PDB file of C-alpha atoms in Angstrom:
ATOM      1  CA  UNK A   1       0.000   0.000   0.000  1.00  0.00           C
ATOM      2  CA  UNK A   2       0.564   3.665  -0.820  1.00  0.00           C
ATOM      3  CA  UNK A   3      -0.567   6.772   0.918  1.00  0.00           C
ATOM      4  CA  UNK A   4      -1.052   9.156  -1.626  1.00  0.00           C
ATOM      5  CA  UNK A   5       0.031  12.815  -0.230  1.00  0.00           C
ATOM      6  CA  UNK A   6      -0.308  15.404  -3.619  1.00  0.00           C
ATOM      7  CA  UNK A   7      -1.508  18.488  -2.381  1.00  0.00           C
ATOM      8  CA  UNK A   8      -4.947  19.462  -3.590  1.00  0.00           C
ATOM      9  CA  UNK A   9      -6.908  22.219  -3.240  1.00  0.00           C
ATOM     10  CA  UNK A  10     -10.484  22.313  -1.351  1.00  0.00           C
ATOM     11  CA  UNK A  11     -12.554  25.358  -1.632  1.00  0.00           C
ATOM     12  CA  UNK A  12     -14.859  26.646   0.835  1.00  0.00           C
ATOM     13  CA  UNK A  13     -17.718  27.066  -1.872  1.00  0.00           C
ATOM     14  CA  UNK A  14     -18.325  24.826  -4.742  1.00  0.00           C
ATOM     15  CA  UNK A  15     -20.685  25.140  -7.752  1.00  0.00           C
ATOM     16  CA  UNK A  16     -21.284  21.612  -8.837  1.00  0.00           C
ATOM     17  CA  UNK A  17     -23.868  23.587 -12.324  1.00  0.00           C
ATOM     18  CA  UNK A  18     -21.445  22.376 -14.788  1.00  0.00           C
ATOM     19  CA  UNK A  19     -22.873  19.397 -14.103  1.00  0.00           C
ATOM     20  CA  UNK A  20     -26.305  19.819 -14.827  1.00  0.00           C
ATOM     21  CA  UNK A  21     -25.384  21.858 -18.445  1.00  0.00           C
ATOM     22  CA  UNK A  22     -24.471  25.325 -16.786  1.00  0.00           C
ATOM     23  CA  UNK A  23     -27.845  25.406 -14.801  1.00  0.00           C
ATOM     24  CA  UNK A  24     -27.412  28.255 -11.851  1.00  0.00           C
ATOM     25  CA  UNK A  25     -29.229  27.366  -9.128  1.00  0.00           C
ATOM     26  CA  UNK A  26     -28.991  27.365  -5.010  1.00  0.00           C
ATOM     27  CA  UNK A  27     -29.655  23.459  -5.543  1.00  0.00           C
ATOM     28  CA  UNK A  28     -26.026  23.050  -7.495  1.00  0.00           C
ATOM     29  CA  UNK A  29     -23.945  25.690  -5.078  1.00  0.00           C
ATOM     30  CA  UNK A  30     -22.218  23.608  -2.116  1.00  0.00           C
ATOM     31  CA  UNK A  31     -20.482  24.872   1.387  1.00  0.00           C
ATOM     32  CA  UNK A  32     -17.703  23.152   2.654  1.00  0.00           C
ATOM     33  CA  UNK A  33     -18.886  21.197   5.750  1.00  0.00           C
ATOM     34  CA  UNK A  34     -15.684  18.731   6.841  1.00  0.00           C
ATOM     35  CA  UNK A  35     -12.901  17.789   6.655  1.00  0.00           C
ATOM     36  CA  UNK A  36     -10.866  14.753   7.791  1.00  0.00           C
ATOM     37  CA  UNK A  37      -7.273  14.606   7.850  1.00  0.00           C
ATOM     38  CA  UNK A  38      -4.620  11.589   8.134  1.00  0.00           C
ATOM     39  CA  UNK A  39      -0.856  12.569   8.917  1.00  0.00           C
ATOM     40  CA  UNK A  40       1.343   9.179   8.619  1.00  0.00           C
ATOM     41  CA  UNK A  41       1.926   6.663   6.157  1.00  0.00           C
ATOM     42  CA  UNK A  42      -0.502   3.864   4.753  1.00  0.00           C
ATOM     43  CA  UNK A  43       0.213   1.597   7.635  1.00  0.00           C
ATOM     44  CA  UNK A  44      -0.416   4.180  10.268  1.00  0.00           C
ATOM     45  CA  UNK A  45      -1.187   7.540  11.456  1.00  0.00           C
ATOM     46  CA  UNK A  46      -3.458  10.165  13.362  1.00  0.00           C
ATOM     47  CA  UNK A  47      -6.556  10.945  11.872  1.00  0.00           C
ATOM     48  CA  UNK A  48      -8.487  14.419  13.065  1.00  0.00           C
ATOM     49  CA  UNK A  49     -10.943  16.707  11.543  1.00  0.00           C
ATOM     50  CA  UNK A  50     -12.014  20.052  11.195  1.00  0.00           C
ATOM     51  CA  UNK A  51     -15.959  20.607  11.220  1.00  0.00           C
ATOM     52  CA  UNK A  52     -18.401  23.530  10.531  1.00  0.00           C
ATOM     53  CA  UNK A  53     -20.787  24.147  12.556  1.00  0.00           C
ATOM     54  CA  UNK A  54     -24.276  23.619  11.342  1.00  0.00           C
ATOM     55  CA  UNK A  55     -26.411  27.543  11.413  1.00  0.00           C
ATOM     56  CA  UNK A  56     -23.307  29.376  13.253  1.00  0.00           C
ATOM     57  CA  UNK A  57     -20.887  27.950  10.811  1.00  0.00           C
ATOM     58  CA  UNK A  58     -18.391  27.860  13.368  1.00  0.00           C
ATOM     59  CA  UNK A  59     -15.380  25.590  12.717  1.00  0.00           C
ATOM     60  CA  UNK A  60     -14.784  22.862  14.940  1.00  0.00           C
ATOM     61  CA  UNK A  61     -11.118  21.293  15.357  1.00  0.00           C
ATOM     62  CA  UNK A  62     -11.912  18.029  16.759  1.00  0.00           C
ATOM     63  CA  UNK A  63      -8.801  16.251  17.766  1.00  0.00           C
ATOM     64  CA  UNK A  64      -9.278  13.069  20.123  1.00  0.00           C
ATOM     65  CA  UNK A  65     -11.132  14.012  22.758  1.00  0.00           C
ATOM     66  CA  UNK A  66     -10.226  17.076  22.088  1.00  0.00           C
ATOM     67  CA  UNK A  67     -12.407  20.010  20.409  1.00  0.00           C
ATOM     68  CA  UNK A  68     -11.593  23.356  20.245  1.00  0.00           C
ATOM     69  CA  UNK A  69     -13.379  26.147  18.192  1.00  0.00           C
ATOM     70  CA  UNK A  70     -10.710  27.925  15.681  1.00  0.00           C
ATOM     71  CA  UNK A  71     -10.321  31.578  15.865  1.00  0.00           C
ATOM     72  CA  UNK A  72     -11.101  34.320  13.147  1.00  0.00           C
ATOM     73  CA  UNK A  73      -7.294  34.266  12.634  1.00  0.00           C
ATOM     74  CA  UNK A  74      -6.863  30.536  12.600  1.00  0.00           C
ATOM     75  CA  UNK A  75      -9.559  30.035   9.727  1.00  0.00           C
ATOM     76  CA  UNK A  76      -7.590  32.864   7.601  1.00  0.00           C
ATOM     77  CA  UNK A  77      -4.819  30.944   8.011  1.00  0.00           C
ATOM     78  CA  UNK A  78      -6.506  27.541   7.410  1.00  0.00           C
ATOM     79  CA  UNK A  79      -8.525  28.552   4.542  1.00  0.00           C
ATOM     80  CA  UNK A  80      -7.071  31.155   2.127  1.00  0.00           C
ATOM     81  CA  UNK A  81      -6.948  32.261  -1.812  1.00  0.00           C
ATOM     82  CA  UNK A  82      -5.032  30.603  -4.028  1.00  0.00           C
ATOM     83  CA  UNK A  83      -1.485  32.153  -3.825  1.00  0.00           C
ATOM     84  CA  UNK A  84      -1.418  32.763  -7.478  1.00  0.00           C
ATOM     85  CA  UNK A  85      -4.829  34.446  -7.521  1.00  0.00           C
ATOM     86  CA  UNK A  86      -5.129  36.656  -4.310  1.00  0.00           C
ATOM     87  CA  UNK A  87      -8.928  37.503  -5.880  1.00  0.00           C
ATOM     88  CA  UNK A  88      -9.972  33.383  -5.902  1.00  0.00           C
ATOM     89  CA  UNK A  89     -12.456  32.021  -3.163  1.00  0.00           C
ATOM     90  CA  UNK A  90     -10.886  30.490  -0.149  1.00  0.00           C
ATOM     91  CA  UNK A  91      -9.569  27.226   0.135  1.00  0.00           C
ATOM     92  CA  UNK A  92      -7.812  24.582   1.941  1.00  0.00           C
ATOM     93  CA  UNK A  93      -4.628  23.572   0.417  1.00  0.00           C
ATOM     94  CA  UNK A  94      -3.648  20.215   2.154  1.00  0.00           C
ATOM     95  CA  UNK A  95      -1.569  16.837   0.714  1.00  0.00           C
ATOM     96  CA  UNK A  96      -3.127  15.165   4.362  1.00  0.00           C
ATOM     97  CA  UNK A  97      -7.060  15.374   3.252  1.00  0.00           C
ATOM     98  CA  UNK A  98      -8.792  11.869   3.437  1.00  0.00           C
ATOM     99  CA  UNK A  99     -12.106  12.572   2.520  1.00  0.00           C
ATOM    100  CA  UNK A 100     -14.580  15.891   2.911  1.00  0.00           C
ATOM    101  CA  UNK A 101     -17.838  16.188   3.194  1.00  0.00           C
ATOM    102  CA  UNK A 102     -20.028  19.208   1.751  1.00  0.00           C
ATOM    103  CA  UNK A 103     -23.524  20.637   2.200  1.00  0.00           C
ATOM    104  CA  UNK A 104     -25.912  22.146   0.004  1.00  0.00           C
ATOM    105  CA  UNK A 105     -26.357  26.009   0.517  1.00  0.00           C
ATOM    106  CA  UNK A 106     -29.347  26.796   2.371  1.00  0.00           C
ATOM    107  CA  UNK A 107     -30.126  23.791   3.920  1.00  0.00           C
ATOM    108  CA  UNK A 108     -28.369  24.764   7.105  1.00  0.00           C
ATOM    109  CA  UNK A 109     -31.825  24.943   9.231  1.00  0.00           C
ATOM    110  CA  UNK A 110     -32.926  21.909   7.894  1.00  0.00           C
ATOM    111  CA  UNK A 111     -33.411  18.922  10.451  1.00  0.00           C
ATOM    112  CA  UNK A 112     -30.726  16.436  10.217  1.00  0.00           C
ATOM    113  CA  UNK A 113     -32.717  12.876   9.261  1.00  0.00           C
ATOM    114  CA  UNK A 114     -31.748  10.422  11.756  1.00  0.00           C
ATOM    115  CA  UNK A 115     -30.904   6.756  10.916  1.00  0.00           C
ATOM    116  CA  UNK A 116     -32.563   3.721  12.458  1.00  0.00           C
ATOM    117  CA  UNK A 117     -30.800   0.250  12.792  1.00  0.00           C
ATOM    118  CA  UNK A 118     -33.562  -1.334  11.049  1.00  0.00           C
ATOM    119  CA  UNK A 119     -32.756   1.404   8.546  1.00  0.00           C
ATOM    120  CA  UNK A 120     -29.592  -0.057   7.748  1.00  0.00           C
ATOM    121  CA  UNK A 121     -29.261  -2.469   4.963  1.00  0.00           C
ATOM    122  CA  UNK A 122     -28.473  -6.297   6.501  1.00  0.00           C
ATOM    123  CA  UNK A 123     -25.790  -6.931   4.349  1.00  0.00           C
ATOM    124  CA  UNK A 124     -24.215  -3.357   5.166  1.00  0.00           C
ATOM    125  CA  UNK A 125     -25.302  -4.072   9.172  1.00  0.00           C
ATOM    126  CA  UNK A 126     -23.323  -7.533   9.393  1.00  0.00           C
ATOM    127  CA  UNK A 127     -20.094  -5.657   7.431  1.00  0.00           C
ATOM    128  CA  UNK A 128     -19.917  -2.884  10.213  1.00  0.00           C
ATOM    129  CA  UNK A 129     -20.528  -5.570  12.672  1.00  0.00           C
ATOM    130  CA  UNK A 130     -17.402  -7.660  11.221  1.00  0.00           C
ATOM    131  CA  UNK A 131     -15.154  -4.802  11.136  1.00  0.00           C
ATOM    132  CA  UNK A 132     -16.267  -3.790  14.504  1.00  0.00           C
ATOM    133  CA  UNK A 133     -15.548  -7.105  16.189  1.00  0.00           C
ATOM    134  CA  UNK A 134     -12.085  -6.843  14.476  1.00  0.00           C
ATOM    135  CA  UNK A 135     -11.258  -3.476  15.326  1.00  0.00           C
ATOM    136  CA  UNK A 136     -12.178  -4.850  18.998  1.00  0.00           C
ATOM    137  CA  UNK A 137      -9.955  -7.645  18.644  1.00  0.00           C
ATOM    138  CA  UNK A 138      -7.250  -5.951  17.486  1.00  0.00           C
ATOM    139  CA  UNK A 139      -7.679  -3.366  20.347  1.00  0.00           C
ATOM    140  CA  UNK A 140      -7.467  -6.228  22.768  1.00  0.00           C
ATOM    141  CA  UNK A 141      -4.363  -7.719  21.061  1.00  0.00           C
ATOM    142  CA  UNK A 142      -2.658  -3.479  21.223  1.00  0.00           C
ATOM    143  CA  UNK A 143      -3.308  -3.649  25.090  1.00  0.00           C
ATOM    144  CA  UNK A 144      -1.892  -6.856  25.518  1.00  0.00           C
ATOM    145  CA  UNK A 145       1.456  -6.542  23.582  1.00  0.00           C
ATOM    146  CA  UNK A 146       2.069  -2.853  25.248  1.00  0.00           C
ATOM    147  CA  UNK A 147       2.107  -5.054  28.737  1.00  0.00           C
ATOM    148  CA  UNK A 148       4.473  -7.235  27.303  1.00  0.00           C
ATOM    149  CA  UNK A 149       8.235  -6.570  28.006  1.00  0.00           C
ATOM    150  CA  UNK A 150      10.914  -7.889  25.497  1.00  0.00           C
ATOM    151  CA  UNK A 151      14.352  -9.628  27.350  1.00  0.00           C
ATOM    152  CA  UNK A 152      16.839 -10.854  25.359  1.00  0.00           C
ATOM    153  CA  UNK A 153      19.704 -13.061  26.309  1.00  0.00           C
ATOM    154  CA  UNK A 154      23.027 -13.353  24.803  1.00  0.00           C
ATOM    155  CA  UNK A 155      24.901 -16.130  24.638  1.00  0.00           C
ATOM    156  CA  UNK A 156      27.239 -16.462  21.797  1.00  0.00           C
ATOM    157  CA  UNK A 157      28.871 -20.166  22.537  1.00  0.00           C
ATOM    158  CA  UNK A 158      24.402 -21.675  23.493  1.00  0.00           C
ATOM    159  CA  UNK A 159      21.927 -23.226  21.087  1.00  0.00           C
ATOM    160  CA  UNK A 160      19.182 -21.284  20.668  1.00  0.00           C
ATOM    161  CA  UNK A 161      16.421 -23.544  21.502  1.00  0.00           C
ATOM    162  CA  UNK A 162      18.314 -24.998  24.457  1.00  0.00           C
ATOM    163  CA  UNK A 163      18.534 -21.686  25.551  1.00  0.00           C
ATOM    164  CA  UNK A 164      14.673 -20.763  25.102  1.00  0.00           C
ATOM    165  CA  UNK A 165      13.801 -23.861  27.063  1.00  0.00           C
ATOM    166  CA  UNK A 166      16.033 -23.299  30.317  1.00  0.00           C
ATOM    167  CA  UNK A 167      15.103 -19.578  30.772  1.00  0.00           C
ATOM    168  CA  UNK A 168      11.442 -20.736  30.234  1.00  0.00           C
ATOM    169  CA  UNK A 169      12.562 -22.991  33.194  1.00  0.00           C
ATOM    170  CA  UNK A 170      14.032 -20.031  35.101  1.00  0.00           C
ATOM    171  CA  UNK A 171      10.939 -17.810  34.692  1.00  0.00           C
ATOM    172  CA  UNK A 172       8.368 -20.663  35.899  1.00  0.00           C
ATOM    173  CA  UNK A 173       6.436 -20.779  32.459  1.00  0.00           C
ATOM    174  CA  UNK A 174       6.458 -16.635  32.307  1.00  0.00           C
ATOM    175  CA  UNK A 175       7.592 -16.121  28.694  1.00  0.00           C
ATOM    176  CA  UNK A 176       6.055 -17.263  25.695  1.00  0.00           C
ATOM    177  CA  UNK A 177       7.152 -20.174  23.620  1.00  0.00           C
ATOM    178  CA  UNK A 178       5.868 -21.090  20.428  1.00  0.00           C
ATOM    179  CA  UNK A 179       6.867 -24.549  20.500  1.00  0.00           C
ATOM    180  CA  UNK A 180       8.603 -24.757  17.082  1.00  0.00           C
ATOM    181  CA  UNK A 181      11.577 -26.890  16.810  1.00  0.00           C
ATOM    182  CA  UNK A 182      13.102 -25.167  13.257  1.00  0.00           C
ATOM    183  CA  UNK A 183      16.835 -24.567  13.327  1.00  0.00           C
ATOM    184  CA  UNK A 184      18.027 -21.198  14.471  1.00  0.00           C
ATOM    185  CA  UNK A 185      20.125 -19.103  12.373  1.00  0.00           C
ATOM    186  CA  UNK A 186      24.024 -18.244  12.506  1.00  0.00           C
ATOM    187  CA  UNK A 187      22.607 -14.643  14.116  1.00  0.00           C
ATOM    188  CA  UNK A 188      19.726 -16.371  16.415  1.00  0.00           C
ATOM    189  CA  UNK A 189      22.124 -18.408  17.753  1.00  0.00           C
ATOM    190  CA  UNK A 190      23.613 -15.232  19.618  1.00  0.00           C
ATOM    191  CA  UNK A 191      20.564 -14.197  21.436  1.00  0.00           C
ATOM    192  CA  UNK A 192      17.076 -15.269  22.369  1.00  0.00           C
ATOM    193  CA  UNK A 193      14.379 -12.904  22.270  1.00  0.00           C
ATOM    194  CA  UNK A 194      11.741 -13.814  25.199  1.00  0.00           C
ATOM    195  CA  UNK A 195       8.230 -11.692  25.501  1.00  0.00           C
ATOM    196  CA  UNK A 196       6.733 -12.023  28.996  1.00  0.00           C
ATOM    197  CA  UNK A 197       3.963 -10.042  31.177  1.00  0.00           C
ATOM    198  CA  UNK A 198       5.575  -7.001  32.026  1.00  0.00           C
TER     199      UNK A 198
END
């Protein structure tokens, strides 16, 4: 995998008219409502958004737990003309956008329509169920290895797997062992790597 990280520009309004032949029309103008950012690579990262506020249009930056309303001077510096056009509407330039989300002008005061479960497809419901019980499980499996605490032992002249088996010995059953009985390496052979409840 790939992260890609090419800058692109976002802009605070966005007439979508071209798309219906040139038609202008409050229905095809749309308001920048969101905006989730990664920072990392494709393997991992921090994720955190920034989010306008629905009738005060206040934006949000929602970090963790953490949300904090962004001054008048942090949203000129967060969204601003492009540098060759000081007269172009305002934008975000960012190469860490994931995905954004925009709203239709004037539909600000409108109720937001709330979702039932039963609302939810069953095919869709047992996906986010699945990746929910494996986000869970790979939660469980984060806590556990951050208790662990990695000893090794040198001992240039000792087979590794003899080795393994008498500090497993030493510790009263404390460290983990696999069990496996394939032939250490030249470079294994000089230390043994044991994992045990820190």
């Amino acid at each position: 995998r790939k992260k890609l990280s090419e800058a692109i520009s976002l802009p605070l309004m966005c007439d979508l008219g071209f798309l219906q032949d040139g038609a202008q029309s409050e229905d095809c103008r749309f308001q920048l409502a969101g905006i989730c950012l990664h920072s990392g690579t494709a393997h991992g990262g921090h994720y955190h958004a920034f989010i306008r506020e629905l009738g005060t249009g206040v934006w949000r930056d929602a970090n963790d737990s953490h949300v904090q309303i962004l001054s008048e001077q942090q949203c000129s510096n967060l969204f601003r003309p492009c540098e060759e056009d000081p007269q172009s509407d305002k934008a975000l330039n960012s190469s860490d956008a994931y995905f954004v989300l925009y709203r239709r002008v004037g539909t600000d005061s409108q109720p937001i329509p709330t979702v039932q479960d039963e609302d939810v497809p069953q095919v869709l419901s047992e996906e986010i169920l699945a990746q929910r019980m494996k986000q869970e499980e790979l939660q469980r499996a984060y806590a556990l290895h951050r208790k662990l605490v990695e000893v090794k032992v040198f001992a240039p002249q000792a087979a590794a797997l003899s080795l393994r088996r008498h500090v497993a010995v030493q510790l009263d059953g404390l460290c983990a062992d696999s069990g496996t009985e394939k032939e250490a390496s030249a470079a294994d052979k000089m230390c043994v790597s044991l994992s045990i409840p820190g």
